[in-house]
CSV table of C-alpha atoms in Angstrom, one decimal:
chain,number,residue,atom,x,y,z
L,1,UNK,CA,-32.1,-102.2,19.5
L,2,UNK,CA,-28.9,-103.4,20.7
L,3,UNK,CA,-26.5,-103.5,24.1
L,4,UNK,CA,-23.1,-102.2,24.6
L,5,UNK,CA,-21.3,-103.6,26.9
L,6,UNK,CA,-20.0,-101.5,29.4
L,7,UNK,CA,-17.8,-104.4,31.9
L,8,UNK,CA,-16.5,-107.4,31.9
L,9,UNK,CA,-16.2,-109.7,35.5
L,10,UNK,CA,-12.7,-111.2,35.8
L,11,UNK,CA,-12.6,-114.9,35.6
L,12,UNK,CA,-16.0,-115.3,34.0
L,13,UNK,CA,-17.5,-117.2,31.2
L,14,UNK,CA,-17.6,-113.3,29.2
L,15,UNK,CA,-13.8,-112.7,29.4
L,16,UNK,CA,-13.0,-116.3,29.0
L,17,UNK,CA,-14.7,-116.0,25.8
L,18,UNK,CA,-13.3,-112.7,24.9
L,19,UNK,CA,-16.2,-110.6,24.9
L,20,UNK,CA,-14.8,-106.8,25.5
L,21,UNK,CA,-15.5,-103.5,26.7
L,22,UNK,CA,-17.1,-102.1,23.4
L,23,UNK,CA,-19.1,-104.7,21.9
L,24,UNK,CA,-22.3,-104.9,21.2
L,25,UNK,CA,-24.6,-108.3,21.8
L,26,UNK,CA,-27.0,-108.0,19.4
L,27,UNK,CA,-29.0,-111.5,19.9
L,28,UNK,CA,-29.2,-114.2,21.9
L,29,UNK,CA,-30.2,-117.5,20.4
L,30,UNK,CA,-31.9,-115.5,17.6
L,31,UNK,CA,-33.5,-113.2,20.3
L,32,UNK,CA,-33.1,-109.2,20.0
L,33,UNK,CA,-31.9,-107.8,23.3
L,34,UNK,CA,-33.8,-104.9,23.9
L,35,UNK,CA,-33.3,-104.5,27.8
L,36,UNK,CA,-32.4,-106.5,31.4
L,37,UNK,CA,-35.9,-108.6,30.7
L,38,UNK,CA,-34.8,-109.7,27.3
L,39,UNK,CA,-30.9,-110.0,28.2
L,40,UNK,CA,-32.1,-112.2,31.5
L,41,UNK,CA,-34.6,-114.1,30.1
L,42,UNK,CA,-32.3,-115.6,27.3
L,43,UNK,CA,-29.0,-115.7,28.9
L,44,UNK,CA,-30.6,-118.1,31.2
L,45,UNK,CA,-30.4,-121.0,28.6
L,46,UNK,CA,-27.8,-123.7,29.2
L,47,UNK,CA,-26.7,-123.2,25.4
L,48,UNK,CA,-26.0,-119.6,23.7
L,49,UNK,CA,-25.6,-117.9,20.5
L,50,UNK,CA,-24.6,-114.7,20.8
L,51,UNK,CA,-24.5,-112.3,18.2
L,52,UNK,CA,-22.0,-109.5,18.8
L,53,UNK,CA,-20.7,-106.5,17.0
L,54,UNK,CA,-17.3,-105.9,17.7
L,55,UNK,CA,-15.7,-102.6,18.5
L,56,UNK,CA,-14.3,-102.7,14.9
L,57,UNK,CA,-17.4,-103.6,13.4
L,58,UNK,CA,-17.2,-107.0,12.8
L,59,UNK,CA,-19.6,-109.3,13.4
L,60,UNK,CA,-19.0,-112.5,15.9
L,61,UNK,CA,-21.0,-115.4,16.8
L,62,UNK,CA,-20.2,-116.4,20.2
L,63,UNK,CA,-21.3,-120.2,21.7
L,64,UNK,CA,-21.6,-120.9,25.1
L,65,UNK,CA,-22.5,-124.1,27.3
L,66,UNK,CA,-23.2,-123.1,31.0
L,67,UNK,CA,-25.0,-124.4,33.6
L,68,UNK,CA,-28.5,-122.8,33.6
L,69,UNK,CA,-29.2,-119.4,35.0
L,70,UNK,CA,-25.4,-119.0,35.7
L,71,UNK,CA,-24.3,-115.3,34.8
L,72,UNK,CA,-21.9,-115.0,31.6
L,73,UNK,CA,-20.5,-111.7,33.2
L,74,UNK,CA,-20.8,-108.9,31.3
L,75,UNK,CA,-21.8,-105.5,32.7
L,76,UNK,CA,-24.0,-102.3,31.2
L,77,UNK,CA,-24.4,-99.0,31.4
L,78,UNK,CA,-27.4,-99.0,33.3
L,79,UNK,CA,-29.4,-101.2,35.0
L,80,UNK,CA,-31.6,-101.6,32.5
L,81,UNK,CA,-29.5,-101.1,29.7
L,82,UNK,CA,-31.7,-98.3,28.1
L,83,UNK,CA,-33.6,-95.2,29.6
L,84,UNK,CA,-36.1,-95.8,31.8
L,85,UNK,CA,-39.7,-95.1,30.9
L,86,UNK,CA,-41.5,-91.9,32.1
L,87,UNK,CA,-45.2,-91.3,32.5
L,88,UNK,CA,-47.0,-89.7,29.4
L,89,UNK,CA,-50.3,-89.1,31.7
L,90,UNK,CA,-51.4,-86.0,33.0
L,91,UNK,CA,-53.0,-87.5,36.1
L,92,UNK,CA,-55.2,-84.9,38.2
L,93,UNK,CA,-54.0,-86.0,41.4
L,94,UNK,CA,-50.5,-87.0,40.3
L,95,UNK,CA,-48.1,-86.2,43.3
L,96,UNK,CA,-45.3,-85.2,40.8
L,97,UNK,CA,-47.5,-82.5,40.0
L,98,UNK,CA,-48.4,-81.0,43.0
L,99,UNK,CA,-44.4,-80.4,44.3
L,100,UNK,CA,-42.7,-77.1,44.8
L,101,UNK,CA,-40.1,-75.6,42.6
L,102,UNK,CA,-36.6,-76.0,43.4
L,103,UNK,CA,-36.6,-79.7,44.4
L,104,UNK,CA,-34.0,-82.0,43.5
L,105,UNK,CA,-34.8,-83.0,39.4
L,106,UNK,CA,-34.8,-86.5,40.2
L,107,UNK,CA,-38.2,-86.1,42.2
L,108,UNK,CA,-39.8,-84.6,39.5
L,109,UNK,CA,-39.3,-88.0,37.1
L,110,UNK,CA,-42.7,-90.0,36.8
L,111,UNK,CA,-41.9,-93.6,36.2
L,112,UNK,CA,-44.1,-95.5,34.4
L,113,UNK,CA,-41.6,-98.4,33.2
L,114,UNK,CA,-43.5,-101.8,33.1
L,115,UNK,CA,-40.3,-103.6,33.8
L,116,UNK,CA,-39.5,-101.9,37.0
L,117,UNK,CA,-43.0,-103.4,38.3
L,118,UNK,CA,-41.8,-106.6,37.5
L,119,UNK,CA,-38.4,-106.1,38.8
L,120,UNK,CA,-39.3,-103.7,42.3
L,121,UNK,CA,-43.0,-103.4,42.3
L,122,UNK,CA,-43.1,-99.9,40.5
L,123,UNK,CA,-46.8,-99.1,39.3
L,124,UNK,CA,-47.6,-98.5,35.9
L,125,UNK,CA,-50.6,-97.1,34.1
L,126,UNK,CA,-50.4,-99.6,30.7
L,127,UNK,CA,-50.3,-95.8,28.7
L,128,UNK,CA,-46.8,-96.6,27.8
L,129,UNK,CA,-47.7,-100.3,26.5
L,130,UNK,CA,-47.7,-101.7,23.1
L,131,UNK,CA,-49.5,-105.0,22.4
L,132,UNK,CA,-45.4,-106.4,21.6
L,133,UNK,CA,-44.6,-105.5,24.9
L,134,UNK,CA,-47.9,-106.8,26.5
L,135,UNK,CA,-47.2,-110.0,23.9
L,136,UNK,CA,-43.5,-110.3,25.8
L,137,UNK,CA,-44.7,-110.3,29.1
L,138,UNK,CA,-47.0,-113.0,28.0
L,139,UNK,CA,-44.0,-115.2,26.7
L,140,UNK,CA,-41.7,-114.5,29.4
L,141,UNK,CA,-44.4,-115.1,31.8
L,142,UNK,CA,-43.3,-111.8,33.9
L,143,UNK,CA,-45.7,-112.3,36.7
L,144,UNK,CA,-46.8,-110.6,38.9
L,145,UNK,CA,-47.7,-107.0,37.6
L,146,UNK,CA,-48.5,-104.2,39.1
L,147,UNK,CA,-50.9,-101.7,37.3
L,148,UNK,CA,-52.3,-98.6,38.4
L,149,UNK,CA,-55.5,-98.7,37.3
L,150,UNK,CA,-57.4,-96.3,39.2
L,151,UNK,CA,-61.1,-96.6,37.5
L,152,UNK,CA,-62.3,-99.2,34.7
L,153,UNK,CA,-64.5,-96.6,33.7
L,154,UNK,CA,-62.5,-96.5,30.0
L,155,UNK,CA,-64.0,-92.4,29.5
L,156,UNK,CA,-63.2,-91.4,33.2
L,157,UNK,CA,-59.8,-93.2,33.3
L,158,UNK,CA,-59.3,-90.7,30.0
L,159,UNK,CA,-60.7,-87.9,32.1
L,160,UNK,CA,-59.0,-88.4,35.1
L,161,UNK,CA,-55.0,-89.5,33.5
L,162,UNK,CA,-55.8,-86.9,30.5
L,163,UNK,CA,-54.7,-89.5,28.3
L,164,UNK,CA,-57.1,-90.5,25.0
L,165,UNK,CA,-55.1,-94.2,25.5
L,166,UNK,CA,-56.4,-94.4,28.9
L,167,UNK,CA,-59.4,-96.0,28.5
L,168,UNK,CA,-58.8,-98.4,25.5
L,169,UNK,CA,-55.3,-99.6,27.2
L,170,UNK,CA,-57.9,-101.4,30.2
L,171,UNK,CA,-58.1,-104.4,27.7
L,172,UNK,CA,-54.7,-105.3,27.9
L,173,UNK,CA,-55.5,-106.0,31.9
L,174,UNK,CA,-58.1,-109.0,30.8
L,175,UNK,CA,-55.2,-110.4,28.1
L,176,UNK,CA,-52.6,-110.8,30.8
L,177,UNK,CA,-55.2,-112.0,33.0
L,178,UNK,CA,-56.2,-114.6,30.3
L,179,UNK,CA,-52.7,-115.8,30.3
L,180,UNK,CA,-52.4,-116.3,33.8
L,181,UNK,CA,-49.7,-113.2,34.8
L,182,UNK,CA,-50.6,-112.5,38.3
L,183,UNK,CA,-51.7,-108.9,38.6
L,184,UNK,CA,-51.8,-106.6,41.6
L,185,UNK,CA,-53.6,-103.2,41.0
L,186,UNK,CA,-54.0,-100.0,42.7
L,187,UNK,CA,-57.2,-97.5,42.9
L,188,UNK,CA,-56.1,-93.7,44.0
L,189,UNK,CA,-59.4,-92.7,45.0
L,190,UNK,CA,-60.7,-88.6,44.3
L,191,UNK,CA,-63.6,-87.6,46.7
L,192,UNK,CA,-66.4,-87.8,44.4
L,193,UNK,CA,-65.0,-88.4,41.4
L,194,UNK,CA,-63.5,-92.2,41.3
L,195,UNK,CA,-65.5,-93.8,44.6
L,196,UNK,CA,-68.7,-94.5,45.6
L,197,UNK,CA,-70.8,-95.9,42.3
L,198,UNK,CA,-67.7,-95.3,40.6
L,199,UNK,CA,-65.3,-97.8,43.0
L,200,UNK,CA,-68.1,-100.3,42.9
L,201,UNK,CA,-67.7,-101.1,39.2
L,202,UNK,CA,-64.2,-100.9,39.6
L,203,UNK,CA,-64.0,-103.8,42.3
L,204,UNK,CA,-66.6,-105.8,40.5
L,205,UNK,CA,-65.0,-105.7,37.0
L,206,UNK,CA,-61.2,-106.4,38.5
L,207,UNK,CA,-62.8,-109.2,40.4
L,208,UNK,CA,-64.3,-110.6,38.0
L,209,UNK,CA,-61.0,-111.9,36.9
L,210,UNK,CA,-59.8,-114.0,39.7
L,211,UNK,CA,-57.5,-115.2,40.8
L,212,UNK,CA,-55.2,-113.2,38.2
L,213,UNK,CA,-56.1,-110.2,39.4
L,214,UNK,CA,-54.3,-111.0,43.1
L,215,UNK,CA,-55.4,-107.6,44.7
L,216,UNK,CA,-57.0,-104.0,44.6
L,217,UNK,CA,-55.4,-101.6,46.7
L,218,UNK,CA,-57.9,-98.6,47.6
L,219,UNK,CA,-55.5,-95.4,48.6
L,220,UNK,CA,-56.8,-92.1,49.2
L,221,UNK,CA,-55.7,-89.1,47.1
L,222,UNK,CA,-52.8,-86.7,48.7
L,223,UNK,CA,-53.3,-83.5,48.3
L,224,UNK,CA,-50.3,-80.7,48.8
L,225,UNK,CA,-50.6,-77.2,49.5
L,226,UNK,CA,-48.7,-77.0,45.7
L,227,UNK,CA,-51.8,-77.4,43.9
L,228,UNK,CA,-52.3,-73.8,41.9
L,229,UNK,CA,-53.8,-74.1,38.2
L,230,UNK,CA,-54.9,-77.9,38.7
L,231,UNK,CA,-58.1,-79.4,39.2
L,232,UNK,CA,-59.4,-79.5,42.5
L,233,UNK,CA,-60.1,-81.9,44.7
L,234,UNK,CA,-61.0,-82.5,47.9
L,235,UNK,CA,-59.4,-84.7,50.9
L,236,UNK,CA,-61.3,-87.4,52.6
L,237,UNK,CA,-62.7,-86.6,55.9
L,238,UNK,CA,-64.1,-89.0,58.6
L,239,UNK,CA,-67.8,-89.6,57.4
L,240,UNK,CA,-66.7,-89.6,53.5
L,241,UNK,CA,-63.4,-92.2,54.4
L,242,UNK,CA,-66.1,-94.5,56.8
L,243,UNK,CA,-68.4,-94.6,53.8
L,244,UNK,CA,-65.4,-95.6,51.3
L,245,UNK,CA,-64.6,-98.4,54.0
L,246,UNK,CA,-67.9,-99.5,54.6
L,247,UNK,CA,-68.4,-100.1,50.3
L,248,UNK,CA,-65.2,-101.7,50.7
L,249,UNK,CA,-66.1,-104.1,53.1
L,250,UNK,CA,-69.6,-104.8,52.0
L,251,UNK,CA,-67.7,-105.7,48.8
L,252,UNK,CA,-65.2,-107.9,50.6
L,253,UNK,CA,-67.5,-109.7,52.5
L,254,UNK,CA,-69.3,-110.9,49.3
L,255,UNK,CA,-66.1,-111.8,47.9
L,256,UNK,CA,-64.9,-114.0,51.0
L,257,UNK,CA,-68.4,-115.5,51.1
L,258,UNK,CA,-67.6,-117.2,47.5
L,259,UNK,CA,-63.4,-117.4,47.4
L,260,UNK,CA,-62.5,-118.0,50.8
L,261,UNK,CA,-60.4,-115.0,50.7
L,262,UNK,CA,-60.2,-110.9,50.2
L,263,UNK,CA,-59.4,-109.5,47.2
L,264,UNK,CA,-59.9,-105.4,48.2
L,265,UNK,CA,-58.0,-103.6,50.8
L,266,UNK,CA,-58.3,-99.9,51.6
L,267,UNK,CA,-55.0,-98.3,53.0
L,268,UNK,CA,-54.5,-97.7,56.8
L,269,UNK,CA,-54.6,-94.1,55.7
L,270,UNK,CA,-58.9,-94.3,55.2
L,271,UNK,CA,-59.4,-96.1,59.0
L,272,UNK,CA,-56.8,-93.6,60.2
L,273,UNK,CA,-59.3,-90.7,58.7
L,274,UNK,CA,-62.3,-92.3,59.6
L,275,UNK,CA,-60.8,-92.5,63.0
L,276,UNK,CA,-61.8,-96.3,63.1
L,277,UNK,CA,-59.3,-99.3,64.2
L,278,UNK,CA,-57.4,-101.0,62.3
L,279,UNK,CA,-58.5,-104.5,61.4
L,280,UNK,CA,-56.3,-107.2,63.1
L,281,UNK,CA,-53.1,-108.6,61.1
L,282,UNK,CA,-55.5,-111.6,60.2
L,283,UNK,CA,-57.5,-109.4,57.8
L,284,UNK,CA,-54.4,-108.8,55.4
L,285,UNK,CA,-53.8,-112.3,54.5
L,286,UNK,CA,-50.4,-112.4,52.7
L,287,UNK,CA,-49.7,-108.9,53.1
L,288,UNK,CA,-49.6,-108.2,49.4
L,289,UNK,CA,-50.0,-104.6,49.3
L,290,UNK,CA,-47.5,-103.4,52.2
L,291,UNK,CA,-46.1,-100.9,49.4
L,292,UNK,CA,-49.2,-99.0,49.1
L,293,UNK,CA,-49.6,-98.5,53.0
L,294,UNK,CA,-52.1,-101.5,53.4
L,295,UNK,CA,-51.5,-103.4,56.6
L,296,UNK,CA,-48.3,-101.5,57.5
L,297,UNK,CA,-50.1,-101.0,61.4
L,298,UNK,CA,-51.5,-104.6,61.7
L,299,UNK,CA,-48.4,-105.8,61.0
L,300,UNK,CA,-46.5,-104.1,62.7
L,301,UNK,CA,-48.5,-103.9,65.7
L,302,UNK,CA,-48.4,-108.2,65.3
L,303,UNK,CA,-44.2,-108.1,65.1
L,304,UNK,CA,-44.0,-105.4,68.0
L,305,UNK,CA,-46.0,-107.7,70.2
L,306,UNK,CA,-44.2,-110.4,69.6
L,307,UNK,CA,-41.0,-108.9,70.4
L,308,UNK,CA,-42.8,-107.6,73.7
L,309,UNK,CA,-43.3,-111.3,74.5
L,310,UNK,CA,-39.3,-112.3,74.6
L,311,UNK,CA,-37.8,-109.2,76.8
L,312,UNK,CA,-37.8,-109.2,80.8
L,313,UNK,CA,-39.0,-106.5,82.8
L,314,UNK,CA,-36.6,-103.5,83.6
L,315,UNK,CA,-36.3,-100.8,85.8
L,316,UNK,CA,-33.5,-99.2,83.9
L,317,UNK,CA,-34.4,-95.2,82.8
L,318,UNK,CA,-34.0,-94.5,79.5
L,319,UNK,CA,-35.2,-90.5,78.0
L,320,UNK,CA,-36.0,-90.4,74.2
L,321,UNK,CA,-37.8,-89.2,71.3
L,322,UNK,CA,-39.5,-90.8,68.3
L,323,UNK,CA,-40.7,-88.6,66.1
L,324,UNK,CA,-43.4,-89.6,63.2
L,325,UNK,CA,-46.3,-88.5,61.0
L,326,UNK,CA,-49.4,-86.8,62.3
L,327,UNK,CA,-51.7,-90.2,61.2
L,328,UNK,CA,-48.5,-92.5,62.7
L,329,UNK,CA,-48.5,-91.0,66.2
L,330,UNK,CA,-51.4,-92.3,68.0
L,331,UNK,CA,-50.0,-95.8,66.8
L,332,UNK,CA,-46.7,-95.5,68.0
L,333,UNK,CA,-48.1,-94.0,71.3
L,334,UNK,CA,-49.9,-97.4,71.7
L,335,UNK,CA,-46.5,-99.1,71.4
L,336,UNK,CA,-45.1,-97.1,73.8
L,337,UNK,CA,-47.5,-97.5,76.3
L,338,UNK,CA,-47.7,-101.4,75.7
L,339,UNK,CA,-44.0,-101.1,76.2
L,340,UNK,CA,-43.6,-99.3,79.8
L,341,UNK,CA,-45.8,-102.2,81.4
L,342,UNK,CA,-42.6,-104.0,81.2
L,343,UNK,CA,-40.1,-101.3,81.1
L,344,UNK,CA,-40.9,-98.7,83.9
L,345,UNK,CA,-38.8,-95.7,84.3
L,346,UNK,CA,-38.6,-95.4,80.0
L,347,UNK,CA,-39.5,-91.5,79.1
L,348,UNK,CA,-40.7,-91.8,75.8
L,349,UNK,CA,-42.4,-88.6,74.1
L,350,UNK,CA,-44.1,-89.7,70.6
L,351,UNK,CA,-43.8,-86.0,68.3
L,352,UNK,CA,-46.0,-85.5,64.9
L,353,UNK,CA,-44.5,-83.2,63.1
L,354,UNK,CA,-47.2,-81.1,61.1
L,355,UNK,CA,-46.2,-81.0,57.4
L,356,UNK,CA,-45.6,-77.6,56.6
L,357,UNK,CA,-43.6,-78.0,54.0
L,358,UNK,CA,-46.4,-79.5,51.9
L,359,UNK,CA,-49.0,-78.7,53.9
L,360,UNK,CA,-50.9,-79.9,56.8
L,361,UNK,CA,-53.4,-82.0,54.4
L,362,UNK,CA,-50.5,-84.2,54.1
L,363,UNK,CA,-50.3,-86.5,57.3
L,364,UNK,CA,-47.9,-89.5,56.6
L,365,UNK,CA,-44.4,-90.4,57.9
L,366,UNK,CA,-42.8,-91.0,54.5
L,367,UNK,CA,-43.3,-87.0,53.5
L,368,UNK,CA,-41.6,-85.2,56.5
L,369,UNK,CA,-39.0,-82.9,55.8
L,370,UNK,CA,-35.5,-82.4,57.4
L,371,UNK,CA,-36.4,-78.5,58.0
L,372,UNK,CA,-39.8,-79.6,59.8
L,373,UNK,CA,-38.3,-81.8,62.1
L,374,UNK,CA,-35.7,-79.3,63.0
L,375,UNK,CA,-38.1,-76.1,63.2
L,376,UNK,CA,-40.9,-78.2,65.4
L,377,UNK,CA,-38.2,-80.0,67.5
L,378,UNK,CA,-36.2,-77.2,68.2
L,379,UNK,CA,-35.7,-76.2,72.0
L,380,UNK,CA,-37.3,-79.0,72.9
L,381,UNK,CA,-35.7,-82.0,75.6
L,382,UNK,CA,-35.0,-84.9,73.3
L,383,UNK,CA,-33.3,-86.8,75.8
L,384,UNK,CA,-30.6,-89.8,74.8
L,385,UNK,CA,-31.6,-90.3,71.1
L,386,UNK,CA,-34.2,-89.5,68.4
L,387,UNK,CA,-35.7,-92.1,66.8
L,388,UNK,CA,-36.9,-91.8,62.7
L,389,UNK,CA,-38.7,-93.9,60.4
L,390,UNK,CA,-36.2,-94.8,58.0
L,391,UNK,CA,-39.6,-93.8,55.2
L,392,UNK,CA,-38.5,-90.0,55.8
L,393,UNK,CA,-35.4,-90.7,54.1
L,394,UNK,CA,-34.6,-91.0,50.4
L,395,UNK,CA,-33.2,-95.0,48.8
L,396,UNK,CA,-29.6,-93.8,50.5
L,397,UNK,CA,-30.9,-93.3,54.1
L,398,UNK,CA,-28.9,-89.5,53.8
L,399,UNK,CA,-31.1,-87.1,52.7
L,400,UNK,CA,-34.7,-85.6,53.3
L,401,UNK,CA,-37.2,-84.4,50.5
L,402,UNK,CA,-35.9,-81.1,51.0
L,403,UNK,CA,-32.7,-82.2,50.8
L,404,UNK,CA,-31.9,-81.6,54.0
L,405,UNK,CA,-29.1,-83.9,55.3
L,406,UNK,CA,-29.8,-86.6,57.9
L,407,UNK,CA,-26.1,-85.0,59.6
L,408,UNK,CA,-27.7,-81.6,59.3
L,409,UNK,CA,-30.8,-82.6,61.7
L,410,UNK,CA,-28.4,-84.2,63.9
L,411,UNK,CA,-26.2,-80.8,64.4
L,412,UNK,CA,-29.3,-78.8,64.8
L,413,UNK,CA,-31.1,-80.7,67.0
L,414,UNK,CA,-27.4,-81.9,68.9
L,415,UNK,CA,-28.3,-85.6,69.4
L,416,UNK,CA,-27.7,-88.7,67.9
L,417,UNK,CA,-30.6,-90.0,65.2
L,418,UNK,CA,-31.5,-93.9,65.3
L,419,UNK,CA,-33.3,-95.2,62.4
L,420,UNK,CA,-36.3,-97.7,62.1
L,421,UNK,CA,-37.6,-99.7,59.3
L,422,UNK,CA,-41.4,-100.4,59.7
L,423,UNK,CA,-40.8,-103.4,61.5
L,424,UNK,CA,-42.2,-104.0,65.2
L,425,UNK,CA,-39.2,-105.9,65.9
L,426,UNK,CA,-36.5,-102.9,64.9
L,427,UNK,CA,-39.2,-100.2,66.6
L,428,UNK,CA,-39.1,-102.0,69.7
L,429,UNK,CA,-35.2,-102.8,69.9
L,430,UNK,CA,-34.9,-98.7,69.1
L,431,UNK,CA,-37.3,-97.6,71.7
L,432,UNK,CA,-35.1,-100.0,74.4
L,433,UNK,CA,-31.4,-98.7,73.3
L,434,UNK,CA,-30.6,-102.4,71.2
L,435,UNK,CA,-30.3,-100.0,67.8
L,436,UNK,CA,-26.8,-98.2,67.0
L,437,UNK,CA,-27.4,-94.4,66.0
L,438,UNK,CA,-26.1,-94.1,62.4
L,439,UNK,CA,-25.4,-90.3,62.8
């Protein structure tokens, strides 16, 4: 496969050399170009041969000296140059699966492109893999990589992803192992089908290969109300989540015992159901798995009390709203609290929203709707502002899942909308009037 170029930056080393809108790159230094990895990987050489097809046909060898890692300047298509990959699994919890009709078509895409993980963290299952492509990552020492692997069980990772490659493709996590590509995985966990015995091989085999295998992220299934002609499942509850924490921790302990560290986490979601504490920000080490939902509350908690530590008293009033997931609330309630020993006269009222639109099973922040937020908030004294988790929102910070507009909640709910990153620092300047509205 080859590139076309799409753009050419003005002034740089591409239109100096008269590469054009048109032409192809073929090679570089003898290399296919296949995608960004390729393209970046061997444009980052001091010295270049390019092969290029022009746009009438002919074939030119281009030579460049550079300094290393300095961008030639030429633009694509896409970011990636080609399509990206979707997911060839049938997963039986897969989230994609379990949407309504009528949503936006780019939520129904399932990703599974083994350069995204590199590139933003993406997950993929390996189901897409060839052993070229595992052989790449190898050479280009693209590290780390983050695989979903869910059970090492090879027949119930077929059984559970409905994929006969399932099973076999586990290998390819011991080659890049071998080769010293850092890996961080995931485990969704299914209530009786993935945990207990199950989850107990799966930690001991991904252990075993430390310290490639960085992390194992434990997340509990989500289960919508959307779930008609698929298997069936059933949510954690508190004694089922504690025992799922307590193997975790068992397992940990042993681990810490002979590393010096922790290699398994489960998400804040499985204390939140157990209704036990979260472990201090000490217990999540480097943070590695804030993506999956690991650690989000310790750290947080850690940044918002740090914050707390720099501000003065203040007997200024100050009437608002901050509105969150069901499991979120008793959290940010905490902060609150902490917060009016120094700030007196603030009237804070902490709001979970219930998740009608996919059903009250689903309890976290990042799935509120727009039209949830407006039917529960409705009527009710907001005060100054309202203050949202910037997770609710889609990449653009504009639009809902239900594509509801972000300008739409403002009108119905007439008040101006501050937005919060998960950061104890931003939370706490929003909850004392230091954060702009953006609508």
């Amino acid at each position: 496969m080859s590139v076309i170029i799409t753009g050419i930056t003005p002034k740089s080393i591409a239109e100096k050399k008269k590469l054009c809108i048109d032409d192809t790159i073929v090679s570089i230094n003898d290399n296919e170009i296949h995608d960004i990895l390729d393209y970046d990987f061997y444009s980052a050489d001091e010295k270049l041969s390019i092969e290029v097809i022009k746009a009438n046909g002919r074939h030119k060898k281009i030579k460049i000296n550079k300094p290393e890692y300095e961008d030639i300047g030429v633009q694509f298509s896409t970011y990636l140059m080609d399509k990206q990959h979707s997911c060839t699994n049938k997963c039986v919890f897969c989230f994609v699966d379990q949407l309504p009709c009528g949503m936006r078509e780019s939520l129904y895409f399932k990703d599974d492109d083994e350069r995204l993980s590199f590139l933003f963290g993406n997950y993929i299952t390996l189901t897409n893999m060839k052993p070229e492509e595992i052989d790449r990552i190898i050479k280009m020492h693209i590290s780390p990589i983050n695989i979903s692997v869910h059970t090492t069980n090879p027949e119930l990772r077929i059984k559970m992803m409905k994929n006969r490659f399932a099973g076999d493709v586990l290998k390819y996590i011991e080659t890049l192992a071998k080769a010293n590509i850092k890996i961080n995985t995931q485990l969704v966990l299914c209530r009786n089908l993935n945990d207990k015995d199950e989850l107990t091989k799966s930690l001991n085999d991904l252990s075993k290969l430390y310290p490639s295998v960085q992390t194992i992220a434990c997340v509990p299934v989500g289960i919508t109300k959307y779930r008609q002609n698929l298997a069936e499942l059933q949510t954690y509850d508190q004694q089922s989540a504690s025992e799922t924490i307590d193997l975790i921790e068992a397992f940990n302990h042993e681990f810490y015992q002979k590393h010096g560290t922790r290699i398994a986490y489960p998400a804040d979601e499985f204390y939140i159901k157990a209704k036990r504490p979260i472990p201090d920000a000490e217990y999540y080490e480097d943070f590695a798995q804030l993506d999956n939902g690991v650690g989000v509350i310790a750290l947080q908690k850690q940044e918002f009390q740090s914050a707390l530590e720099d501000i003065d008293e203040s007997n200024q009033s100050r009437k608002i709203t901050v509105a969150t997931g069901v499991d979120a609330r008793p959290f940010i309630q905490n902060l609150v609290d902490e917060l009016k020993k120094k700030w007196h006269n603030l009237e804070c009222n902490v709001i979970a929203i219930e998740n009608e639109f996919f059903g009250k099973t689903i309890t976290v922040a990042g799935l509120v709707t727009g039209s949830d937020l407006i039917n529960q908030l409705k009527g009710i004294d907001l005060g100054e502002q309202l203050i949202l988790p910037t997770c609710m929102l889609r990449h653009e910070q504009d639009m809902f899942l239900d594509d509801v507009t972000l300008e739409q909640v403002k009108e119905a709910l007439h008040i101006p909308i501050v937005l919060t990153e998960n950061d104890g620092y931003e939370v706490l300047d929003a909850l004392i009037g230091n954060k702009e509205p953006v609508i």
